PDB file of C-alpha atoms in Angstrom:
ATOM      1  CA  MET I  16     -41.426  81.471  85.139  1.00 53.00           C
ATOM      2  CA  GLY I  17     -44.137  79.948  87.306  1.00 58.00           C
ATOM      3  CA  LYS I  18     -43.686  78.859  90.896  1.00 76.00           C
ATOM      4  CA  GLY I  19     -43.852  75.106  90.341  1.00 88.00           C
ATOM      5  CA  PRO I  20     -42.723  72.509  87.793  1.00 95.00           C
ATOM      6  CA  GLY I  21     -46.081  72.500  86.002  1.00 95.00           C
ATOM      7  CA  LEU I  22     -47.677  69.427  84.422  1.00 96.00           C
ATOM      8  CA  TYR I  23     -45.980  66.693  82.414  1.00 97.00           C
ATOM      9  CA  SER I  24     -47.340  68.192  79.192  1.00 96.00           C
ATOM     10  CA  ASP I  25     -45.303  71.346  79.932  1.00 96.00           C
ATOM     11  CA  ILE I  26     -41.988  69.480  79.549  1.00 97.00           C
ATOM     12  CA  GLY I  27     -40.567  70.549  76.180  1.00 96.00           C
ATOM     13  CA  LYS I  28     -43.695  72.577  75.334  1.00 96.00           C
ATOM     14  CA  LYS I  29     -41.835  75.785  74.431  1.00 96.00           C
ATOM     15  CA  ALA I  30     -39.697  73.979  71.856  1.00 97.00           C
ATOM     16  CA  ARG I  31     -42.717  72.110  70.423  1.00 97.00           C
ATOM     17  CA  ASP I  32     -44.689  75.346  70.073  1.00 97.00           C
ATOM     18  CA  LEU I  33     -41.784  77.008  68.287  1.00 98.00           C
ATOM     19  CA  LEU I  34     -41.211  74.098  65.902  1.00 98.00           C
ATOM     20  CA  TYR I  35     -44.774  72.942  65.167  1.00 97.00           C
ATOM     21  CA  ARG I  36     -47.439  75.417  66.335  1.00 96.00           C
ATOM     22  CA  ASP I  37     -49.365  77.405  63.651  1.00 95.00           C
ATOM     23  CA  TYR I  38     -47.733  75.526  60.746  1.00 96.00           C
ATOM     24  CA  GLN I  39     -50.268  74.007  58.381  1.00 90.00           C
ATOM     25  CA  THR I  40     -50.824  73.258  54.705  1.00 91.00           C
ATOM     26  CA  ASP I  41     -54.626  73.454  54.842  1.00 94.00           C
ATOM     27  CA  HIS I  42     -57.124  76.322  54.790  1.00 95.00           C
ATOM     28  CA  LYS I  43     -58.706  77.207  58.132  1.00 95.00           C
ATOM     29  CA  PHE I  44     -61.195  79.879  59.161  1.00 95.00           C
ATOM     30  CA  THR I  45     -62.277  80.625  62.732  1.00 96.00           C
ATOM     31  CA  ILE I  46     -64.650  83.306  63.980  1.00 95.00           C
ATOM     32  CA  THR I  47     -65.625  83.978  67.594  1.00 95.00           C
ATOM     33  CA  THR I  48     -68.582  86.070  68.760  1.00 94.00           C
ATOM     34  CA  TYR I  49     -69.837  86.959  72.242  1.00 92.00           C
ATOM     35  CA  SER I  50     -73.430  87.365  73.373  1.00 88.00           C
ATOM     36  CA  PRO I  51     -74.485  90.078  75.852  1.00 86.00           C
ATOM     37  CA  THR I  52     -74.675  87.390  78.567  1.00 83.00           C
ATOM     38  CA  GLY I  53     -71.041  86.385  78.032  1.00 83.00           C
ATOM     39  CA  VAL I  54     -71.564  83.229  75.977  1.00 93.00           C
ATOM     40  CA  ALA I  55     -68.725  82.729  73.468  1.00 95.00           C
ATOM     41  CA  ILE I  56     -69.592  81.024  70.165  1.00 95.00           C
ATOM     42  CA  THR I  57     -66.716  79.876  67.940  1.00 96.00           C
ATOM     43  CA  SER I  58     -67.306  78.565  64.419  1.00 95.00           C
ATOM     44  CA  SER I  59     -64.459  76.835  62.578  1.00 96.00           C
ATOM     45  CA  GLY I  60     -64.036  75.515  59.063  1.00 95.00           C
ATOM     46  CA  LEU I  61     -61.111  73.437  57.781  1.00 94.00           C
ATOM     47  CA  LYS I  62     -60.497  72.489  54.153  1.00 92.00           C
ATOM     48  CA  LYS I  63     -58.176  69.493  53.725  1.00 88.00           C
ATOM     49  CA  GLY I  64     -57.860  68.796  50.016  1.00 83.00           C
ATOM     50  CA  ASP I  65     -61.389  68.038  48.798  1.00 85.00           C
ATOM     51  CA  LEU I  66     -62.647  67.440  52.339  1.00 89.00           C
ATOM     52  CA  PHE I  67     -64.320  70.219  54.323  1.00 90.00           C
ATOM     53  CA  LEU I  68     -64.707  69.916  58.104  1.00 91.00           C
ATOM     54  CA  ALA I  69     -66.554  72.335  60.357  1.00 94.00           C
ATOM     55  CA  ASP I  70     -67.580  72.650  63.978  1.00 95.00           C
ATOM     56  CA  VAL I  71     -69.351  75.062  66.302  1.00 96.00           C
ATOM     57  CA  ASN I  72     -68.209  75.514  69.899  1.00 96.00           C
ATOM     58  CA  THR I  73     -70.217  77.261  72.620  1.00 96.00           C
ATOM     59  CA  GLN I  74     -68.489  78.300  75.832  1.00 96.00           C
ATOM     60  CA  LEU I  75     -70.193  79.551  78.982  1.00 95.00           C
ATOM     61  CA  LYS I  76     -68.336  80.735  82.090  1.00 94.00           C
ATOM     62  CA  ASN I  77     -69.984  81.076  85.473  1.00 90.00           C
ATOM     63  CA  LYS I  78     -67.575  81.975  88.286  1.00 90.00           C
ATOM     64  CA  ASN I  79     -65.038  79.119  88.331  1.00 93.00           C
ATOM     65  CA  ILE I  80     -67.066  76.743  86.114  1.00 96.00           C
ATOM     66  CA  THR I  81     -66.544  76.665  82.341  1.00 96.00           C
ATOM     67  CA  THR I  82     -68.811  74.638  80.058  1.00 96.00           C
ATOM     68  CA  ASP I  83     -67.827  73.894  76.453  1.00 97.00           C
ATOM     69  CA  ILE I  84     -70.149  72.234  73.945  1.00 96.00           C
ATOM     70  CA  LYS I  85     -68.834  71.458  70.458  1.00 96.00           C
ATOM     71  CA  VAL I  86     -70.765  70.015  67.509  1.00 95.00           C
ATOM     72  CA  ASP I  87     -68.970  68.939  64.299  1.00 91.00           C
ATOM     73  CA  THR I  88     -70.053  68.064  60.760  1.00 87.00           C
ATOM     74  CA  ASN I  89     -70.390  64.373  61.686  1.00 85.00           C
ATOM     75  CA  SER I  90     -73.054  65.250  64.284  1.00 86.00           C
ATOM     76  CA  ASN I  91     -70.712  64.388  67.140  1.00 91.00           C
ATOM     77  CA  LEU I  92     -71.231  66.401  70.308  1.00 95.00           C
ATOM     78  CA  LEU I  93     -68.357  66.950  72.740  1.00 95.00           C
ATOM     79  CA  ALA I  94     -69.245  68.368  76.144  1.00 96.00           C
ATOM     80  CA  THR I  95     -66.569  69.485  78.600  1.00 97.00           C
ATOM     81  CA  VAL I  96     -67.130  70.927  82.076  1.00 97.00           C
ATOM     82  CA  THR I  97     -64.128  72.443  83.864  1.00 97.00           C
ATOM     83  CA  VAL I  98     -64.155  73.455  87.521  1.00 97.00           C
ATOM     84  CA  ASP I  99     -61.136  75.642  88.270  1.00 95.00           C
ATOM     85  CA  GLU I 100     -59.851  75.917  91.837  1.00 90.00           C
ATOM     86  CA  ALA I 101     -62.356  73.426  93.225  1.00 86.00           C
ATOM     87  CA  ALA I 102     -59.746  73.350  95.994  1.00 90.00           C
ATOM     88  CA  PRO I 103     -56.479  75.317  96.135  1.00 92.00           C
ATOM     89  CA  GLY I 104     -54.398  74.235  93.126  1.00 92.00           C
ATOM     90  CA  LEU I 105     -57.000  71.701  91.941  1.00 96.00           C
ATOM     91  CA  LYS I 106     -58.801  71.633  88.580  1.00 96.00           C
ATOM     92  CA  THR I 107     -61.530  69.118  87.704  1.00 97.00           C
ATOM     93  CA  ILE I 108     -62.464  68.320  84.093  1.00 97.00           C
ATOM     94  CA  PHE I 109     -65.354  66.128  82.913  1.00 97.00           C
ATOM     95  CA  SER I 110     -65.725  65.354  79.211  1.00 96.00           C
ATOM     96  CA  CYS I 111     -68.012  63.169  77.119  1.00 95.00           C
ATOM     97  CA  ARG I 112     -68.520  62.626  73.401  1.00 93.00           C
ATOM     98  CA  ILE I 113     -72.021  61.761  72.180  1.00 89.00           C
ATOM     99  CA  PRO I 114     -73.086  59.291  70.778  1.00 85.00           C
ATOM    100  CA  ASP I 115     -69.900  57.501  72.005  1.00 86.00           C
ATOM    101  CA  HIS I 116     -70.907  57.216  75.661  1.00 79.00           C
ATOM    102  CA  SER I 117     -67.811  55.113  76.431  1.00 84.00           C
ATOM    103  CA  SER I 118     -65.715  58.257  75.891  1.00 89.00           C
ATOM    104  CA  ALA I 119     -66.831  59.806  79.199  1.00 94.00           C
ATOM    105  CA  LYS I 120     -63.789  60.732  81.249  1.00 95.00           C
ATOM    106  CA  MET I 121     -62.982  62.448  84.531  1.00 97.00           C
ATOM    107  CA  GLU I 122     -59.683  64.273  84.926  1.00 97.00           C
ATOM    108  CA  LEU I 123     -58.028  65.905  87.934  1.00 97.00           C
ATOM    109  CA  GLN I 124     -55.111  68.344  87.762  1.00 97.00           C
ATOM    110  CA  TYR I 125     -53.218  69.492  90.840  1.00 96.00           C
ATOM    111  CA  LEU I 126     -50.452  72.086  90.863  1.00 95.00           C
ATOM    112  CA  HIS I 127     -48.095  72.598  93.797  1.00 94.00           C
ATOM    113  CA  ASP I 128     -44.893  74.573  94.241  1.00 94.00           C
ATOM    114  CA  TYR I 129     -42.928  71.318  93.983  1.00 96.00           C
ATOM    115  CA  ALA I 130     -45.259  68.974  92.118  1.00 97.00           C
ATOM    116  CA  GLY I 131     -47.725  68.754  89.275  1.00 97.00           C
ATOM    117  CA  ILE I 132     -50.139  65.817  89.036  1.00 97.00           C
ATOM    118  CA  CYS I 133     -52.694  64.935  86.366  1.00 97.00           C
ATOM    119  CA  THR I 134     -54.806  61.802  86.501  1.00 97.00           C
ATOM    120  CA  SER I 135     -57.763  60.727  84.374  1.00 97.00           C
ATOM    121  CA  VAL I 136     -60.042  57.713  84.318  1.00 97.00           C
ATOM    122  CA  GLY I 137     -62.644  56.598  81.800  1.00 95.00           C
ATOM    123  CA  LEU I 138     -66.154  56.299  83.200  1.00 93.00           C
ATOM    124  CA  THR I 139     -66.703  52.761  81.910  1.00 91.00           C
ATOM    125  CA  ALA I 140     -66.721  49.263  83.373  1.00 89.00           C
ATOM    126  CA  ASN I 141     -63.146  48.649  82.177  1.00 92.00           C
ATOM    127  CA  PRO I 142     -61.586  52.096  81.974  1.00 94.00           C
ATOM    128  CA  ILE I 143     -58.221  53.318  80.774  1.00 95.00           C
ATOM    129  CA  VAL I 144     -56.438  55.025  83.648  1.00 97.00           C
ATOM    130  CA  ASN I 145     -53.819  57.668  82.929  1.00 98.00           C
ATOM    131  CA  PHE I 146     -51.434  59.193  85.449  1.00 98.00           C
ATOM    132  CA  SER I 147     -48.750  61.796  84.968  1.00 98.00           C
ATOM    133  CA  GLY I 148     -46.686  63.421  87.667  1.00 97.00           C
ATOM    134  CA  VAL I 149     -43.850  65.915  87.862  1.00 98.00           C
ATOM    135  CA  LEU I 150     -41.589  66.633  90.814  1.00 97.00           C
ATOM    136  CA  GLY I 151     -39.145  69.512  91.126  1.00 97.00           C
ATOM    137  CA  THR I 152     -39.143  73.280  90.821  1.00 95.00           C
ATOM    138  CA  ASN I 153     -39.557  75.846  88.061  1.00 93.00           C
ATOM    139  CA  VAL I 154     -35.861  75.248  87.266  1.00 95.00           C
ATOM    140  CA  LEU I 155     -35.467  71.454  87.317  1.00 97.00           C
ATOM    141  CA  ALA I 156     -38.334  68.983  86.886  1.00 97.00           C
ATOM    142  CA  LEU I 157     -38.586  65.209  86.491  1.00 98.00           C
ATOM    143  CA  GLY I 158     -41.802  63.467  85.496  1.00 98.00           C
ATOM    144  CA  THR I 159     -43.530  60.408  84.096  1.00 98.00           C
ATOM    145  CA  ASP I 160     -46.674  59.691  82.070  1.00 98.00           C
ATOM    146  CA  VAL I 161     -48.307  56.237  82.280  1.00 98.00           C
ATOM    147  CA  SER I 162     -51.555  54.739  80.926  1.00 97.00           C
ATOM    148  CA  PHE I 163     -53.043  51.423  82.038  1.00 97.00           C
ATOM    149  CA  ASP I 164     -55.814  49.501  80.239  1.00 96.00           C
ATOM    150  CA  THR I 165     -57.794  47.708  82.960  1.00 95.00           C
ATOM    151  CA  LYS I 166     -59.591  45.513  80.407  1.00 93.00           C
ATOM    152  CA  ALA I 167     -56.395  44.170  78.831  1.00 94.00           C
ATOM    153  CA  GLY I 168     -54.471  44.388  82.098  1.00 95.00           C
ATOM    154  CA  ALA I 169     -51.543  46.028  80.333  1.00 96.00           C
ATOM    155  CA  ILE I 170     -49.634  49.295  80.314  1.00 96.00           C
ATOM    156  CA  THR I 171     -50.398  51.055  77.032  1.00 96.00           C
ATOM    157  CA  LYS I 172     -48.169  54.100  77.528  1.00 96.00           C
ATOM    158  CA  CYS I 173     -45.043  54.720  79.566  1.00 97.00           C
ATOM    159  CA  ASN I 174     -43.048  57.935  79.105  1.00 98.00           C
ATOM    160  CA  ALA I 175     -40.549  59.862  81.208  1.00 98.00           C
ATOM    161  CA  GLY I 176     -39.209  63.400  80.943  1.00 98.00           C
ATOM    162  CA  LEU I 177     -36.600  65.747  82.407  1.00 98.00           C
ATOM    163  CA  SER I 178     -36.591  69.534  82.028  1.00 97.00           C
ATOM    164  CA  PHE I 179     -34.171  72.333  82.893  1.00 97.00           C
ATOM    165  CA  THR I 180     -35.283  75.965  82.727  1.00 96.00           C
ATOM    166  CA  ASN I 181     -33.631  79.308  83.356  1.00 93.00           C
ATOM    167  CA  ALA I 182     -34.407  82.876  82.307  1.00 88.00           C
ATOM    168  CA  ASP I 183     -33.756  82.431  78.561  1.00 93.00           C
ATOM    169  CA  LEU I 184     -33.015  78.730  78.043  1.00 96.00           C
ATOM    170  CA  ILE I 185     -35.149  75.584  78.278  1.00 97.00           C
ATOM    171  CA  THR I 186     -33.867  72.071  77.611  1.00 98.00           C
ATOM    172  CA  SER I 187     -35.709  68.783  77.956  1.00 98.00           C
ATOM    173  CA  LEU I 188     -35.123  65.070  77.542  1.00 98.00           C
ATOM    174  CA  ASN I 189     -37.976  62.608  76.947  1.00 98.00           C
ATOM    175  CA  LEU I 190     -38.086  58.825  76.758  1.00 98.00           C
ATOM    176  CA  ASN I 191     -41.282  57.839  74.893  1.00 96.00           C
ATOM    177  CA  ASP I 192     -43.045  54.804  73.404  1.00 95.00           C
ATOM    178  CA  LYS I 193     -42.096  52.513  76.305  1.00 94.00           C
ATOM    179  CA  GLY I 194     -38.429  53.335  75.875  1.00 94.00           C
ATOM    180  CA  ASP I 195     -38.293  53.021  72.081  1.00 96.00           C
ATOM    181  CA  ALA I 196     -37.835  56.737  71.305  1.00 97.00           C
ATOM    182  CA  LEU I 197     -35.479  59.231  72.916  1.00 98.00           C
ATOM    183  CA  SER I 198     -36.049  62.949  72.266  1.00 98.00           C
ATOM    184  CA  ALA I 199     -34.025  65.977  73.275  1.00 98.00           C
ATOM    185  CA  SER I 200     -35.259  69.539  72.748  1.00 98.00           C
ATOM    186  CA  TYR I 201     -33.713  72.975  73.121  1.00 97.00           C
ATOM    187  CA  TYR I 202     -35.332  76.424  73.266  1.00 98.00           C
ATOM    188  CA  HIS I 203     -33.381  79.654  73.591  1.00 98.00           C
ATOM    189  CA  ILE I 204     -34.615  83.245  73.703  1.00 97.00           C
ATOM    190  CA  VAL I 205     -32.131  85.321  71.697  1.00 97.00           C
ATOM    191  CA  SER I 206     -33.832  88.705  72.052  1.00 96.00           C
ATOM    192  CA  PRO I 207     -36.856  89.336  74.292  1.00 95.00           C
ATOM    193  CA  LEU I 208     -37.479  92.720  72.646  1.00 95.00           C
ATOM    194  CA  THR I 209     -38.187  91.169  69.232  1.00 96.00           C
ATOM    195  CA  ASN I 210     -39.383  87.814  70.578  1.00 96.00           C
ATOM    196  CA  THR I 211     -36.523  86.170  68.682  1.00 98.00           C
ATOM    197  CA  ALA I 212     -35.940  82.551  69.631  1.00 98.00           C
ATOM    198  CA  VAL I 213     -34.274  79.434  68.264  1.00 98.00           C
ATOM    199  CA  GLY I 214     -35.125  75.824  68.971  1.00 98.00           C
ATOM    200  CA  ALA I 215     -34.233  72.282  68.013  1.00 98.00           C
ATOM    201  CA  GLU I 216     -35.512  68.753  68.573  1.00 98.00           C
ATOM    202  CA  VAL I 217     -33.620  65.508  68.015  1.00 98.00           C
ATOM    203  CA  THR I 218     -35.450  62.165  68.174  1.00 98.00           C
ATOM    204  CA  HIS I 219     -33.858  58.725  67.932  1.00 98.00           C
ATOM    205  CA  SER I 220     -35.890  55.560  67.390  1.00 97.00           C
ATOM    206  CA  PHE I 221     -34.170  52.470  68.790  1.00 97.00           C
ATOM    207  CA  SER I 222     -36.372  50.044  66.821  1.00 96.00           C
ATOM    208  CA  THR I 223     -35.637  51.616  63.415  1.00 96.00           C
ATOM    209  CA  ASN I 224     -32.293  53.237  64.319  1.00 96.00           C
ATOM    210  CA  GLU I 225     -33.562  56.406  62.630  1.00 97.00           C
ATOM    211  CA  ASN I 226     -32.881  59.973  63.691  1.00 97.00           C
ATOM    212  CA  THR I 227     -35.176  62.953  63.142  1.00 97.00           C
ATOM    213  CA  ILE I 228     -33.665  66.409  63.549  1.00 98.00           C
ATOM    214  CA  THR I 229     -35.742  69.592  63.382  1.00 98.00           C
ATOM    215  CA  VAL I 230     -34.433  73.128  63.896  1.00 98.00           C
ATOM    216  CA  GLY I 231     -36.420  76.348  63.812  1.00 98.00           C
ATOM    217  CA  THR I 232     -36.521  80.013  64.671  1.00 98.00           C
ATOM    218  CA  GLN I 233     -38.975  82.869  65.110  1.00 98.00           C
ATOM    219  CA  HIS I 234     -38.634  86.652  64.940  1.00 98.00           C
ATOM    220  CA  GLN I 235     -41.036  89.539  65.471  1.00 97.00           C
ATOM    221  CA  LEU I 236     -40.780  91.994  62.580  1.00 97.00           C
ATOM    222  CA  ASP I 237     -42.953  94.516  64.430  1.00 95.00           C
ATOM    223  CA  PRO I 238     -45.344  94.342  67.400  1.00 94.00           C
ATOM    224  CA  LEU I 239     -48.046  92.820  65.164  1.00 96.00           C
ATOM    225  CA  THR I 240     -46.095  90.604  62.722  1.00 97.00           C
ATOM    226  CA  THR I 241     -44.135  87.418  63.429  1.00 97.00           C
ATOM    227  CA  VAL I 242     -42.199  85.139  61.078  1.00 98.00           C
ATOM    228  CA  LYS I 243     -41.197  81.550  61.779  1.00 98.00           C
ATOM    229  CA  ALA I 244     -39.188  78.944  59.878  1.00 98.00           C
ATOM    230  CA  ARG I 245     -38.081  75.367  60.396  1.00 98.00           C
ATOM    231  CA  VAL I 246     -36.256  72.602  58.528  1.00 98.00           C
ATOM    232  CA  ASN I 247     -35.622  68.945  59.247  1.00 97.00           C
ATOM    233  CA  ASN I 248     -33.005  66.417  58.142  1.00 96.00           C
ATOM    234  CA  PHE I 249     -35.419  64.965  55.552  1.00 95.00           C
ATOM    235  CA  GLY I 250     -35.251  68.208  53.577  1.00 94.00           C
ATOM    236  CA  LYS I 251     -38.694  69.582  54.492  1.00 95.00           C
ATOM    237  CA  ALA I 252     -38.449  73.368  54.883  1.00 97.00           C
ATOM    238  CA  THR I 253     -41.441  75.311  56.214  1.00 97.00           C
ATOM    239  CA  ALA I 254     -42.045  78.994  56.906  1.00 98.00           C
ATOM    240  CA  LEU I 255     -44.934  81.190  57.993  1.00 98.00           C
ATOM    241  CA  ILE I 256     -45.812  84.810  58.548  1.00 98.00           C
ATOM    242  CA  GLN I 257     -48.495  85.743  61.071  1.00 98.00           C
ATOM    243  CA  HIS I 258     -50.060  89.190  61.356  1.00 97.00           C
ATOM    244  CA  GLU I 259     -52.370  90.412  64.133  1.00 95.00           C
ATOM    245  CA  TRP I 260     -54.358  92.892  62.067  1.00 90.00           C
ATOM    246  CA  ARG I 261     -56.580  93.679  65.043  1.00 89.00           C
ATOM    247  CA  PRO I 262     -56.419  92.560  68.718  1.00 89.00           C
ATOM    248  CA  LYS I 263     -56.732  88.739  68.941  1.00 88.00           C
ATOM    249  CA  SER I 264     -57.479  88.469  65.199  1.00 95.00           C
ATOM    250  CA  LEU I 265     -54.719  86.665  63.316  1.00 96.00           C
ATOM    251  CA  PHE I 266     -53.957  86.059  59.652  1.00 97.00           C
ATOM    252  CA  THR I 267     -51.377  83.349  58.934  1.00 97.00           C
ATOM    253  CA  ILE I 268     -49.770  82.255  55.666  1.00 97.00           C
ATOM    254  CA  SER I 269     -47.529  79.191  55.716  1.00 97.00           C
ATOM    255  CA  GLY I 270     -45.697  77.212  53.058  1.00 96.00           C
ATOM    256  CA  GLU I 271     -43.719  73.995  52.844  1.00 96.00           C
ATOM    257  CA  VAL I 272     -41.213  72.812  50.234  1.00 95.00           C
ATOM    258  CA  ASP I 273     -39.312  69.544  49.876  1.00 94.00           C
ATOM    259  CA  THR I 274     -35.731  70.620  49.151  1.00 92.00           C
ATOM    260  CA  LYS I 275     -34.842  67.071  48.066  1.00 89.00           C
ATOM    261  CA  ALA I 276     -37.609  67.059  45.454  1.00 86.00           C
ATOM    262  CA  VAL I 277     -37.886  70.629  44.216  1.00 79.00           C
ATOM    263  CA  ASP I 278     -39.781  69.417  41.144  1.00 80.00           C
ATOM    264  CA  LYS I 279     -42.783  68.768  43.390  1.00 83.00           C
ATOM    265  CA  SER I 280     -45.212  71.595  44.026  1.00 85.00           C
ATOM    266  CA  ALA I 281     -44.868  73.520  47.246  1.00 91.00           C
ATOM    267  CA  LYS I 282     -47.697  73.335  49.775  1.00 93.00           C
ATOM    268  CA  PHE I 283     -49.405  76.453  51.106  1.00 94.00           C
ATOM    269  CA  GLY I 284     -51.767  77.004  54.001  1.00 96.00           C
ATOM    270  CA  LEU I 285     -53.975  79.888  55.103  1.00 96.00           C
ATOM    271  CA  ALA I 286     -55.515  80.503  58.523  1.00 96.00           C
ATOM    272  CA  LEU I 287     -57.792  83.340  59.563  1.00 96.00           C
ATOM    273  CA  ALA I 288     -58.972  83.793  63.158  1.00 96.00           C
ATOM    274  CA  LEU I 289     -61.423  86.580  63.966  1.00 94.00           C
ATOM    275  CA  LYS I 290     -62.270  87.736  67.473  1.00 90.00           C
ATOM    276  CA  PRO I 291     -64.158  90.884  68.500  1.00 81.00           C
TER     277      PRO I 291
END
């Protein structure tokens, strides 16, 4: 565990990663190469049905400054400059999407032994201001996440979260959508040797009075192969197997079936990530 409570986005992250990360029903290919000067170039392609999306990302690191430039198939350019440790515990991030100049944003992240703060502001005449803060320790943390639209003069997002962490168990409670949705998550490490873990997430919507329950597990078959599975109360069952056939290069096969409509075809996804 880290020294401090982390950022608001860290609340419930372990359970979310277990239940949702790496699952997909599309076809994705990613390859990363490095130039002799240390420039990393990552090319990605994603096939969603009959639609094919691609992008190229270039990353350059110079001491504590990282510059990322991404270009996609729609000729959009996203530039991000990150300054790590501009001051002790402080990270500064500037991002802008071209040709949408109104997307320019400045973000500050500050980590302390008893606090984690992240604030961002749009670089426009009437920006959206976002603030998230967490107080506590690496065991117990309480935080909030708020966005304010200065043009409309209204709060557009208001969330709150509570997290409890020990050596092998993480639980969290989140109140989202301005109090309309209540989520509880659970993550438990069963066996560190095989990276076996179980997790669950329960979400209740007060406006629709609907509950969503998702449970999942993961297990490492060998040092290079991991399997994961999840199922929710709507009958959607999903599983994947991920193999690291060489260091940092992953091959993932995932599938999803609707157990309440077995006559429908199952969905399958493939992902290949290559790194030297």
